[in-house]
Amino acid sequence: MDYNVWDFTTVNAVKITFWVLALVLILVFIVVLIWRIFFDKNKNNLITNSKNVGSIDKEFDKLIDGLSKNKDFEVIYNILIKNKYAKLNHSLIPAIIIYKNRVFLISNMIKNSINDELILNSKEIALIHNNKKKAIKDVQLHWYNEIIKILRNDFLPSDKFKFEFVVLLKNDIKKVTNETTFMVSNSIDFIEEIENNYENYDELSFNDKLKFIERMQKENLYKIRARR
C-alpha cells in the first residue's frame, strides 16, 4: 500500500485519515486565533496587547519619569486597570499627576509639528497636517472618556469632583479647535499651566488623596508605585 500522503495520484484510508486530521487541526488553530483576537479578555492577553486599551510611547514615558523626580508633584504612571465602563473591560492610563491635592489626568503624547491644527471635540481627537485630516491612533478619545468615567465613579470622592484631563502635544501648535472643556498643552508648557490653574479644580483631602493613590497602586496590573 502507498503510504506517501503527498502523492495525490492514489487514494487510500491512510491518506484520507491524515488529511482529515490535518484539516481539523487547521480549523482548530483558526478558531483559537480568532477567539484570542476578538473575544479573549484575559488579563495577561490584554497586558501583552495593551495598545487595545491605550498607548504610552517612550518619549512620554521619559518626560513623566523626569517629572516624577520633582517633589512638588505626585505622579502615578503606566497604570493598567480593570474598567467596567470600558469596551474591553480594561484601561491603560498614561499618567495621573497630583499637584497641591488637585488631580490631572494626562494623555499620551501627540506627535505634532508646529504648523498642524488640532481638532478636539466630543467625538474625536485629530490633527490636520498639510491640509489633510488624520486620526491619532495612539490617543483615542474613547479611551479617555472611559478613564474619566471610572475615575469619577470609582476613585474620586464623588462624581462631581472637578479634575482636569490634559491633552498633551509634543510641540507647540499653530491652531487648536477645542470644542471641549479639556486642557490642551504641550510638553514644554503643561507643567506651568498646571501650576497656574490648579485652583480651578477641587482639592482632595489628605485622607482622600492617600486612598486614591493606594487604590491606584493596588489595582494597577503593572504594579508601578506612585513617585513622590
Coordinates of C-alpha atoms in Angstrom, one line a residue:
M1 CA 0.0 0.0 0.0
D2 CA 1.2 3.5 -0.8
Y3 CA 1.7 5.5 2.4
N4 CA 3.1 8.7 0.8
V5 CA 0.5 11.2 1.9
W6 CA 1.9 13.8 -0.5
D7 CA 1.2 11.6 -3.5
F8 CA -2.2 12.6 -4.8
T9 CA -2.4 10.1 -7.7
T10 CA -3.8 7.4 -5.5
V11 CA -6.3 7.5 -2.6
N12 CA -6.4 5.1 0.4
A13 CA -7.6 5.1 4.1
V14 CA -4.2 6.2 5.5
K15 CA -4.1 9.3 3.2
I16 CA -7.8 10.2 3.9
T17 CA -7.3 9.9 7.7
F18 CA -4.1 12.1 7.5
W19 CA -5.7 14.9 5.6
V20 CA -8.9 14.8 7.6
L21 CA -6.9 15.2 10.8
A22 CA -4.7 17.9 9.3
L23 CA -7.8 19.8 8.2
V24 CA -9.3 19.5 11.7
L25 CA -6.1 20.8 13.3
I26 CA -6.0 23.8 10.9
L27 CA -9.6 24.6 11.7
V28 CA -9.0 24.4 15.4
F29 CA -6.0 26.8 15.1
I30 CA -8.0 29.3 13.1
V31 CA -10.9 29.2 15.7
V32 CA -8.4 29.7 18.6
L33 CA -6.7 32.6 16.8
I34 CA -10.0 34.3 16.2
W35 CA -11.1 33.8 19.8
R36 CA -7.8 35.2 21.1
I37 CA -8.0 38.3 18.9
F38 CA -11.7 39.2 19.3
F39 CA -13.1 37.5 22.4
D40 CA -10.3 36.8 24.9
K41 CA -10.5 39.3 27.8
N42 CA -7.8 37.5 29.8
K43 CA -5.7 40.0 31.8
N44 CA -2.4 38.7 30.6
N45 CA -3.5 38.8 26.9
L46 CA -4.5 42.5 27.4
I47 CA -1.2 43.3 29.0
T48 CA 0.6 41.8 26.1
N49 CA -1.5 43.7 23.7
S50 CA -2.1 46.9 25.8
K51 CA -2.5 49.1 22.7
N52 CA -6.0 47.7 22.5
V53 CA -6.9 49.7 25.6
G54 CA -4.4 52.6 25.5
S55 CA -0.9 53.6 24.5
I56 CA 2.2 55.1 26.1
D57 CA 5.2 56.0 23.9
K58 CA 8.9 56.2 25.0
E59 CA 9.1 60.0 24.8
F60 CA 6.1 60.4 27.1
D61 CA 7.5 57.8 29.5
K62 CA 10.8 59.7 29.7
L63 CA 9.0 63.0 30.2
I64 CA 6.8 61.7 33.0
D65 CA 9.7 59.8 34.6
G66 CA 11.6 63.1 34.8
L67 CA 8.7 64.9 36.3
S68 CA 8.3 62.2 39.0
K69 CA 11.6 63.5 40.5
N70 CA 10.0 66.9 41.2
K71 CA 9.0 66.9 44.9
D72 CA 6.1 69.3 44.2
F73 CA 4.3 66.6 42.2
E74 CA 3.0 63.2 43.0
V75 CA 3.0 61.1 39.8
I76 CA 1.4 57.7 39.0
Y77 CA 2.0 56.4 35.5
N78 CA 1.7 53.4 33.3
I79 CA -1.5 52.3 35.0
L80 CA -3.4 49.3 33.6
I81 CA -6.7 48.8 35.5
K82 CA -9.9 46.8 35.1
N83 CA -12.6 49.2 33.9
K84 CA -16.2 48.1 33.9
Y85 CA -17.0 51.2 31.8
A86 CA -14.5 50.3 29.0
K87 CA -15.3 48.5 25.8
L88 CA -12.6 45.9 26.5
N89 CA -13.0 46.0 30.3
H90 CA -9.6 47.5 30.9
S91 CA -8.0 50.9 30.5
L92 CA -4.3 52.0 30.2
I93 CA -3.8 55.3 32.0
P94 CA -0.6 57.1 30.8
A95 CA -0.2 59.3 33.9
I96 CA -2.1 60.9 36.7
I97 CA -0.4 64.0 38.3
I98 CA -1.4 65.3 41.8
Y99 CA -0.4 68.9 42.4
K100 CA -1.4 70.6 45.6
N101 CA -4.0 67.9 46.0
R102 CA -5.6 68.6 42.6
V103 CA -5.9 65.7 40.1
F104 CA -4.7 65.9 36.5
L105 CA -5.2 63.0 34.0
I106 CA -2.5 63.2 31.3
S107 CA -3.0 61.8 27.8
N108 CA -0.3 60.0 25.8
M109 CA 1.9 62.5 23.8
I110 CA 0.5 63.5 20.4
K111 CA 3.3 63.9 17.9
N112 CA 2.7 67.1 16.1
S113 CA 4.5 69.8 14.1
I114 CA 4.1 73.5 14.8
N115 CA 2.2 74.1 11.6
D116 CA -0.5 71.5 12.4
E117 CA -4.0 72.1 13.6
L118 CA -5.5 70.1 16.4
I119 CA -9.2 69.2 16.3
L120 CA -10.8 68.2 19.6
N121 CA -14.5 67.6 20.1
S122 CA -16.9 65.2 21.8
K123 CA -16.2 62.6 19.1
E124 CA -12.6 62.7 18.2
I125 CA -9.0 63.9 18.6
A126 CA -7.4 64.6 15.2
L127 CA -4.6 66.5 13.5
I128 CA -4.8 68.4 10.3
H129 CA -1.4 68.1 8.7
N130 CA -0.6 69.6 5.2
N131 CA -4.4 70.2 4.8
K132 CA -5.1 66.5 5.4
K133 CA -7.0 65.3 8.5
K134 CA -5.6 62.3 10.2
A135 CA -6.7 60.3 13.2
I136 CA -4.4 59.8 16.1
K137 CA -4.1 56.1 16.8
D138 CA -2.1 56.5 19.9
V139 CA -4.5 58.9 21.6
Q140 CA -8.1 57.7 21.0
L141 CA -10.8 59.8 22.7
H142 CA -13.0 56.9 23.8
W143 CA -10.1 55.5 25.9
Y144 CA -10.0 58.7 28.0
N145 CA -13.8 59.1 28.2
E146 CA -13.8 55.6 29.7
I147 CA -11.0 56.5 32.1
I148 CA -12.7 59.7 33.2
K149 CA -15.9 57.8 33.9
I150 CA -14.2 55.3 36.2
L151 CA -12.2 58.0 38.0
R152 CA -15.4 59.9 38.7
N153 CA -17.5 57.0 39.8
D154 CA -15.0 54.7 41.5
F155 CA -11.8 56.5 42.6
L156 CA -12.6 60.1 43.4
P157 CA -14.7 61.3 46.4
S158 CA -17.7 62.0 44.2
D159 CA -18.8 62.0 40.6
K160 CA -19.0 65.8 40.8
F161 CA -15.4 66.2 41.8
K162 CA -13.7 68.6 39.4
F163 CA -10.4 67.5 37.9
E164 CA -8.6 68.1 34.6
F165 CA -7.9 66.0 31.5
V166 CA -4.8 67.3 29.8
V167 CA -4.5 66.5 26.1
L168 CA -0.7 66.6 25.7
L169 CA 1.1 67.7 22.5
K170 CA 4.8 67.2 21.8
N171 CA 5.2 70.6 20.3
D172 CA 3.5 74.0 20.3
I173 CA 0.9 74.2 17.5
K174 CA -0.4 76.8 15.2
K175 CA -4.1 76.3 15.8
V176 CA -6.3 74.4 18.2
T177 CA -10.0 73.9 17.6
N178 CA -11.2 72.8 21.0
E179 CA -14.9 72.2 21.5
T180 CA -14.5 70.5 24.9
T181 CA -13.6 71.7 28.4
F182 CA -10.3 69.7 28.3
M183 CA -7.0 71.5 28.7
V184 CA -4.7 71.3 25.6
S185 CA -1.0 71.9 26.3
N186 CA 2.4 70.8 25.1
S187 CA 5.4 69.0 26.7
I188 CA 7.2 72.3 27.4
D189 CA 4.3 74.3 28.9
F190 CA 1.9 71.9 30.6
I191 CA 3.6 71.9 34.0
E192 CA 3.5 75.7 34.1
E193 CA -0.2 75.6 33.1
I194 CA -1.0 73.1 35.8
E195 CA 0.8 75.3 38.4
N196 CA -1.0 78.4 37.2
N197 CA -4.5 76.9 37.0
Y198 CA -4.7 74.3 39.8
E199 CA -7.0 76.5 41.9
N200 CA -9.8 76.0 39.3
Y201 CA -10.1 72.4 40.4
D202 CA -11.4 70.6 43.5
E203 CA -8.9 69.7 46.2
L204 CA -8.5 66.2 47.7
S205 CA -8.4 66.0 51.4
F206 CA -5.3 64.3 52.8
N207 CA -7.2 61.1 53.5
D208 CA -8.9 61.1 50.1
K209 CA -5.5 61.6 48.4
L210 CA -4.0 58.7 50.3
K211 CA -7.0 56.5 49.4
F212 CA -6.8 57.5 45.8
I213 CA -3.0 56.7 45.5
E214 CA -3.3 53.5 47.4
R215 CA -6.2 52.2 45.3
M216 CA -4.4 53.1 42.1
Q217 CA -1.3 51.2 43.2
K218 CA -3.4 48.2 44.4
E219 CA -5.5 47.9 41.2
N220 CA -2.6 48.7 38.8
L221 CA -2.0 45.4 36.9
Y222 CA 1.5 46.7 36.1
K223 CA 2.2 47.3 39.8
I224 CA 4.1 50.6 39.4
R225 CA 4.3 52.6 42.6
A226 CA 3.5 56.3 42.8
R227 CA 6.5 58.6 42.7
R228 CA 6.6 61.3 45.4

